[in-house]
Short mmCIF file of C-alpha atoms in Angstrom, two decimals:
data_model
loop_
_atom_site.label_atom_id
_atom_site.label_comp_id
_atom_site.label_asym_id
_atom_site.label_seq_id
_atom_site.Cartn_x
_atom_site.Cartn_y
_atom_site.Cartn_z
CA MET A 1 -0.18 -0.18 0.09
CA VAL A 2 2.88 2.38 1.04
CA GLU A 3 4.88 1.88 -2.13
CA PHE A 4 1.77 1.99 -4.19
CA LEU A 5 1.12 5.62 -2.95
CA LEU A 6 4.69 6.74 -3.20
CA VAL A 7 4.62 5.53 -6.86
CA ASP A 8 1.23 7.42 -7.26
CA LEU A 9 2.39 10.67 -5.50
CA LYS A 10 5.06 10.82 -7.87
CA GLN A 11 2.86 11.34 -10.68
CA LYS A 12 0.92 14.45 -9.02
CA THR A 13 1.91 17.90 -8.60
CA ILE A 14 2.49 18.57 -4.96
CA GLY A 15 2.13 22.31 -3.83
CA VAL A 16 4.40 23.40 -1.08
CA LEU A 17 3.01 26.22 0.70
CA MET A 18 4.93 28.56 2.44
CA GLY A 19 5.50 32.12 3.51
CA GLY A 20 1.69 33.25 3.94
CA LEU A 21 0.43 36.57 5.80
CA SER A 22 1.50 35.83 9.71
CA GLY A 23 4.56 37.48 11.68
CA GLU A 24 6.02 33.80 11.10
CA ARG A 25 6.45 34.58 7.27
CA ASP A 26 10.08 34.42 7.18
CA ILE A 27 10.31 31.24 9.44
CA SER A 28 7.78 29.50 7.07
CA LEU A 29 9.87 30.44 4.22
CA ARG A 30 12.77 28.68 5.42
CA SER A 31 10.68 25.83 6.43
CA GLY A 32 9.14 25.75 3.02
CA GLU A 33 12.40 25.71 1.06
CA ASN A 34 13.93 22.89 2.89
CA CYS A 35 10.73 20.74 2.32
CA LEU A 36 10.69 21.91 -1.34
CA ARG A 37 14.14 20.72 -1.49
CA ALA A 38 13.73 17.25 0.11
CA LEU A 39 10.74 16.39 -1.94
CA LYS A 40 12.51 17.02 -5.07
CA ALA A 41 15.46 15.22 -3.91
CA ARG A 42 13.02 12.17 -3.48
CA GLY A 43 11.66 12.45 -7.01
CA TYR A 44 8.54 14.45 -6.22
CA ARG A 45 7.26 17.07 -8.81
CA ALA A 46 6.82 19.81 -6.16
CA VAL A 47 6.51 23.37 -6.77
CA PRO A 48 6.46 26.18 -4.14
CA ILE A 49 3.27 28.30 -3.63
CA ASP A 50 3.39 31.68 -1.75
CA ALA A 51 0.00 31.46 0.33
CA VAL A 52 -0.63 35.05 0.47
CA ARG A 53 -4.34 36.47 -0.35
CA ASP A 54 -4.55 34.96 -3.83
CA VAL A 55 -3.52 31.71 -3.05
CA ALA A 56 -6.82 30.23 -4.30
CA GLN A 57 -5.91 31.28 -7.66
CA ARG A 58 -2.44 30.06 -7.47
CA LEU A 59 -3.62 26.62 -6.26
CA ASP A 60 -5.62 26.56 -9.25
CA GLU A 61 -3.30 27.98 -12.15
CA SER A 62 -0.52 25.49 -10.77
CA GLU A 63 -3.03 22.44 -10.90
CA ILE A 64 -2.06 21.26 -7.54
CA GLU A 65 -3.22 17.96 -6.57
CA VAL A 66 -1.60 17.62 -2.72
CA ALA A 67 -0.64 20.28 -0.55
CA PHE A 68 2.19 20.21 1.72
CA LEU A 69 1.80 23.00 4.30
CA ALA A 70 4.99 24.54 5.48
CA LEU A 71 2.88 27.46 6.84
CA HIS A 72 3.08 28.91 10.51
CA GLY A 73 0.82 31.05 12.40
CA ARG A 74 -2.39 32.72 11.30
CA TYR A 75 -3.94 31.89 7.88
CA GLY A 76 -1.79 28.72 7.49
CA GLU A 77 -2.03 27.03 10.99
CA ASP A 78 -5.36 28.09 12.29
CA GLY A 79 -7.72 26.18 9.93
CA THR A 80 -8.14 28.86 7.41
CA ILE A 81 -6.06 27.32 4.49
CA GLN A 82 -7.11 24.07 5.56
CA GLY A 83 -10.96 24.91 5.03
CA LEU A 84 -9.92 26.42 1.48
CA LEU A 85 -8.24 23.23 0.63
CA GLU A 86 -11.08 21.18 1.69
CA MET A 87 -13.43 23.30 -0.48
CA MET A 88 -10.99 22.86 -3.32
CA ASP A 89 -10.72 19.14 -2.78
CA ILE A 90 -7.01 19.06 -2.43
CA PRO A 91 -5.54 16.71 0.18
CA TYR A 92 -3.32 18.54 2.52
CA THR A 93 -0.83 17.38 5.23
CA GLY A 94 -1.23 18.29 9.01
CA SER A 95 -4.25 18.43 11.15
CA GLY A 96 -7.54 19.37 9.86
CA VAL A 97 -9.83 22.41 10.34
CA LEU A 98 -11.16 21.94 13.90
CA ALA A 99 -7.75 20.69 15.49
CA SER A 100 -5.94 23.48 13.48
CA ALA A 101 -8.13 26.00 14.84
CA LEU A 102 -8.06 24.67 18.49
CA GLY A 103 -4.02 24.29 18.26
CA MET A 104 -3.52 27.89 17.37
CA ASN A 105 -6.15 29.43 19.94
CA LYS A 106 -3.85 28.59 22.96
CA VAL A 107 -6.67 29.11 25.49
CA ALA A 108 -9.19 27.00 23.41
CA ALA A 109 -6.31 24.23 23.47
CA LYS A 110 -5.77 24.79 27.12
CA LYS A 111 -9.51 23.92 27.98
CA VAL A 112 -9.95 21.04 26.00
CA VAL A 113 -6.88 19.42 27.27
CA ARG A 114 -7.60 20.61 31.10
CA ALA A 115 -11.05 18.78 30.25
CA SER A 116 -9.50 15.64 28.97
CA GLY A 117 -8.14 15.27 32.74
CA LEU A 118 -4.83 16.46 31.76
CA LEU A 119 -2.50 19.27 33.59
CA THR A 120 -2.23 22.57 32.33
CA PRO A 121 -1.17 25.88 34.22
CA ASP A 122 -3.85 27.89 35.41
CA PHE A 123 -4.71 31.00 33.36
CA SER A 124 -6.82 34.05 32.79
CA GLU A 125 -7.87 35.56 29.65
CA ILE A 126 -7.76 39.49 29.36
CA ALA A 127 -10.66 41.35 27.63
CA LEU A 128 -9.57 43.59 24.67
CA ASP A 129 -11.13 46.53 26.43
CA GLU A 130 -9.67 46.11 29.92
CA ASP A 131 -7.50 48.46 31.23
CA PRO A 132 -3.94 47.11 31.62
CA ILE A 133 -3.51 48.85 34.80
CA CYS A 134 -6.39 47.22 36.32
CA SER A 135 -5.85 44.05 34.51
CA ALA A 136 -2.21 43.83 35.69
CA ALA A 137 -3.74 43.98 39.32
CA ARG A 138 -6.25 41.54 38.85
CA LEU A 139 -3.80 38.88 37.33
CA GLU A 140 -1.56 39.36 40.03
CA ARG A 141 -4.18 38.66 42.80
CA GLU A 142 -5.35 35.36 40.42
CA LEU A 143 -2.17 33.97 39.37
CA GLY A 144 0.56 35.65 41.52
CA LEU A 145 4.00 36.43 39.93
CA PRO A 146 5.97 35.64 37.88
CA LEU A 147 4.01 34.80 35.11
CA MET A 148 3.71 34.23 31.26
CA LEU A 149 1.92 36.74 29.26
CA LYS A 150 0.98 35.55 25.64
CA PRO A 151 -1.11 36.28 22.61
CA VAL A 152 -4.10 33.99 22.23
CA GLU A 153 -3.35 33.19 18.58
CA GLU A 154 0.51 33.73 17.54
CA GLY A 155 3.11 31.07 17.23
CA SER A 156 6.99 30.77 17.50
CA SER A 157 6.73 33.05 21.22
CA LEU A 158 5.61 36.25 19.31
CA GLY A 159 4.55 38.20 21.92
CA VAL A 160 5.41 36.07 24.85
CA SER A 161 6.72 37.88 27.87
CA LYS A 162 7.94 36.52 31.22
CA CYS A 163 6.66 39.22 33.81
CA LYS A 164 8.39 39.21 37.42
CA THR A 165 6.61 42.41 38.55
CA LEU A 166 3.70 44.33 38.54
CA GLY A 167 5.41 46.88 36.25
CA GLU A 168 6.74 44.64 33.83
CA LEU A 169 3.21 42.91 33.43
CA GLU A 170 1.62 46.54 33.21
CA SER A 171 3.71 47.43 30.23
CA ALA A 172 3.79 43.98 28.57
CA LEU A 173 0.10 44.06 28.47
CA ALA A 174 -0.31 47.38 27.17
CA GLU A 175 2.27 46.67 24.55
CA GLY A 176 0.65 43.05 23.92
CA LEU A 177 -3.10 44.34 23.53
CA ALA A 178 -2.14 46.91 21.11
CA GLU A 179 0.02 44.82 19.05
CA PHE A 180 -1.73 41.02 19.04
CA GLY A 181 -5.18 41.97 20.38
CA ALA A 182 -6.62 39.07 22.35
CA MET A 183 -4.04 38.13 25.27
CA PHE A 184 -3.93 35.72 28.40
CA ALA A 185 -1.96 34.97 31.23
CA GLU A 186 -0.55 31.72 32.71
CA CYS A 187 1.00 30.64 35.75
CA PHE A 188 4.52 30.37 35.34
CA VAL A 189 5.91 26.82 35.77
CA SER A 190 9.64 26.18 37.04
CA GLY A 191 11.32 23.40 35.78
CA CYS A 192 12.68 21.44 32.52
CA GLU A 193 11.16 22.72 29.10
CA ILE A 194 10.48 19.93 27.07
CA THR A 195 8.98 19.51 23.65
CA ALA A 196 7.70 16.23 22.33
CA GLY A 197 7.50 15.53 18.37
CA ILE A 198 4.55 13.11 17.41
CA ILE A 199 4.36 11.66 13.75
CA GLU A 200 2.20 8.96 12.42
CA ARG A 201 3.97 6.48 10.25
CA ASP A 202 2.41 3.39 8.84
CA GLY A 203 -0.85 4.17 10.58
CA LYS A 204 0.54 4.17 14.18
CA LEU A 205 1.23 7.38 16.09
CA GLU A 206 5.00 7.48 17.43
CA CYS A 207 6.51 9.60 19.89
CA LEU A 208 9.85 10.89 18.73
CA PRO A 209 12.61 11.21 21.41
CA ILE A 210 11.77 14.09 23.82
CA LEU A 211 13.95 17.27 23.43
CA GLU A 212 15.01 19.27 26.21
CA LEU A 213 15.46 22.82 25.60
CA VAL A 214 18.05 25.01 27.72
CA PRO A 215 17.76 28.45 26.58
CA LYS A 216 20.41 31.38 27.21
CA ASN A 217 17.31 33.74 27.35
CA GLU A 218 14.72 33.86 30.25
CA PHE A 219 12.84 31.45 28.35
CA TYR A 220 12.34 29.62 24.99
CA ASP A 221 11.52 32.74 23.06
CA PHE A 222 11.44 34.06 19.22
CA GLU A 223 15.07 34.87 19.61
CA ALA A 224 16.22 31.64 21.44
CA LYS A 225 14.28 29.31 18.83
CA TYR A 226 15.73 31.00 15.58
CA THR A 227 19.07 31.99 16.61
CA GLU A 228 22.05 29.39 16.44
CA GLY A 229 24.02 28.94 19.78
CA MET A 230 21.08 30.73 21.64
CA THR A 231 19.58 27.40 23.02
CA GLU A 232 21.20 24.18 24.08
CA PHE A 233 19.29 21.10 22.67
CA ILE A 234 19.19 18.02 24.84
CA LEU A 235 18.36 14.62 23.07
CA PRO A 236 16.98 12.77 24.79
CA ALA A 237 15.87 15.07 27.55
CA ARG A 238 17.31 14.22 31.24
CA LEU A 239 14.26 12.67 32.78
CA GLU A 240 14.06 9.80 34.75
CA PRO A 241 12.92 6.74 32.98
CA LEU A 242 9.21 6.89 34.72
CA VAL A 243 9.22 10.94 34.06
CA TYR A 244 10.10 10.40 30.67
CA SER A 245 7.77 7.79 29.84
CA GLU A 246 4.72 9.67 31.56
CA ALA A 247 5.72 12.66 29.66
CA ALA A 248 5.60 10.89 26.06
CA SER A 249 2.09 9.39 27.27
CA THR A 250 0.91 13.05 27.98
CA ALA A 251 1.99 14.11 24.55
CA LEU A 252 -0.04 11.37 22.72
CA GLN A 253 -2.88 12.23 24.73
CA VAL A 254 -2.60 16.06 23.90
CA PHE A 255 -2.54 15.06 20.14
CA GLU A 256 -5.68 12.67 20.41
CA ALA A 257 -7.73 15.15 22.27
CA ILE A 258 -6.84 18.30 20.04
CA GLY A 259 -7.72 15.94 17.31
CA CYS A 260 -4.37 16.31 15.47
CA ARG A 261 -3.40 14.09 12.36
CA GLY A 262 -0.16 13.46 10.82
CA TYR A 263 2.57 15.20 13.01
CA SER A 264 2.44 17.84 15.75
CA ARG A 265 4.97 19.12 18.49
CA ILE A 266 3.41 19.09 22.11
CA ASP A 267 5.34 21.62 24.33
CA MET A 268 5.34 21.12 27.98
CA MET A 269 7.25 22.21 31.23
CA VAL A 270 8.14 19.45 33.76
CA ASP A 271 7.88 20.55 37.44
CA SER A 272 10.29 19.22 40.53
CA ALA A 273 7.52 16.72 41.13
CA GLY A 274 8.17 15.30 37.65
CA ARG A 275 4.62 16.09 36.58
CA ALA A 276 4.07 17.18 32.71
CA TRP A 277 2.22 20.48 32.28
CA PHE A 278 0.96 21.20 28.94
CA ILE A 279 1.91 24.39 27.78
CA GLU A 280 0.68 24.50 23.73
CA VAL A 281 0.69 22.41 20.46
CA ASN A 282 1.98 23.03 17.35
CA THR A 283 0.07 21.65 14.51
CA LEU A 284 2.55 22.53 11.83
CA PRO A 285 5.91 22.66 13.62
CA GLY A 286 8.77 24.57 12.22
CA MET A 287 10.87 22.52 9.40
CA THR A 288 14.07 24.92 9.46
CA GLU A 289 17.74 23.86 9.88
CA LEU A 290 17.38 25.07 13.55
CA SER A 291 13.59 23.35 14.23
CA ASP A 292 12.96 20.88 16.89
CA LEU A 293 11.02 18.31 15.03
CA PRO A 294 13.93 17.63 12.56
CA ALA A 295 16.11 17.22 15.49
CA GLN A 296 13.96 14.86 17.04
CA ALA A 297 13.29 12.82 13.94
CA ARG A 298 17.34 12.59 13.35
CA ALA A 299 17.62 11.05 17.13
CA ALA A 300 15.24 8.50 16.11
CA GLY A 301 17.19 7.47 13.11
CA ILE A 302 14.85 9.29 10.56
CA SER A 303 16.35 11.50 8.24
CA TYR A 304 15.20 14.98 7.13
CA GLU A 305 13.95 13.56 3.57
CA ASP A 306 12.31 10.49 5.35
CA LEU A 307 10.53 12.86 8.05
CA VAL A 308 9.28 15.13 5.08
CA GLU A 309 8.28 12.13 2.97
CA ALA A 310 6.34 10.53 6.22
CA ILE A 311 4.54 13.76 6.46
CA LEU A 312 3.55 13.87 2.88
CA LEU A 313 2.16 10.40 3.04
CA THR A 314 -0.35 11.46 5.83
CA ALA A 315 -2.13 13.60 3.43
CA VAL A 316 -3.36 10.98 1.49
CA ALA A 317 -3.39 8.01 3.58
#
């Protein structure tokens, strides 16, 4: 069956959708170019598609038969492009409309994960019309300091702040609401920062080796993610065997609770008691030369080209 699919796919035009309109456009272009090269190296008829506002016309004109999504952030990772592709009857990689929308909305994802009986830090939503000074005082009472302030719908840690004082929180709130709109605050969990890549191969879900992240900055922010040398990557994560196993199990449960498909990456914090706390899910993880998922795949003996091909197969399996 797999061999048949590979032969069949090599007769199709595969559009690698990249770029897009979000704040992660540059990262997406890097991911997309890497995936495009890998597909071409494997003999696929792959073409680049910049998923901007005329993306439907570009897909139609290029006669795309399968879409490989290398998009990140709004309009690419939030169910928007997924809905368009379903309307155009084009198979695509990654999660479907609902799971993509849930994964992109961090508050919605946390609610679903918590309702599934899994741990996620306490949080509080912030109304768009709420005064930053009043909001900061409320958040300090409800969640304490330090806390993490985040946009509800952004990726790559854009707009995320670790606030240790009331003044920092007031300032970050004012800036965040103005730039990103909807924001929320989350209790800070001290401990080991980890991420678990999940991939579907031969119809079975597999948790790749868990990656421990030791950033030089306060936390794993945008700079630490995409600047070489700013983060120490430890594979596998330095966790006790039982803690490691439970973290992998939590990642798989999150994947299924959100309804992900094909592949995703689950970010978690492990506290001093060894408990894994869900932070967020990335339904279209980065595929750059510095991205986590390819590193995890390499640790599992999966080359970059093998990883890209496995992801492609989930679009039509």
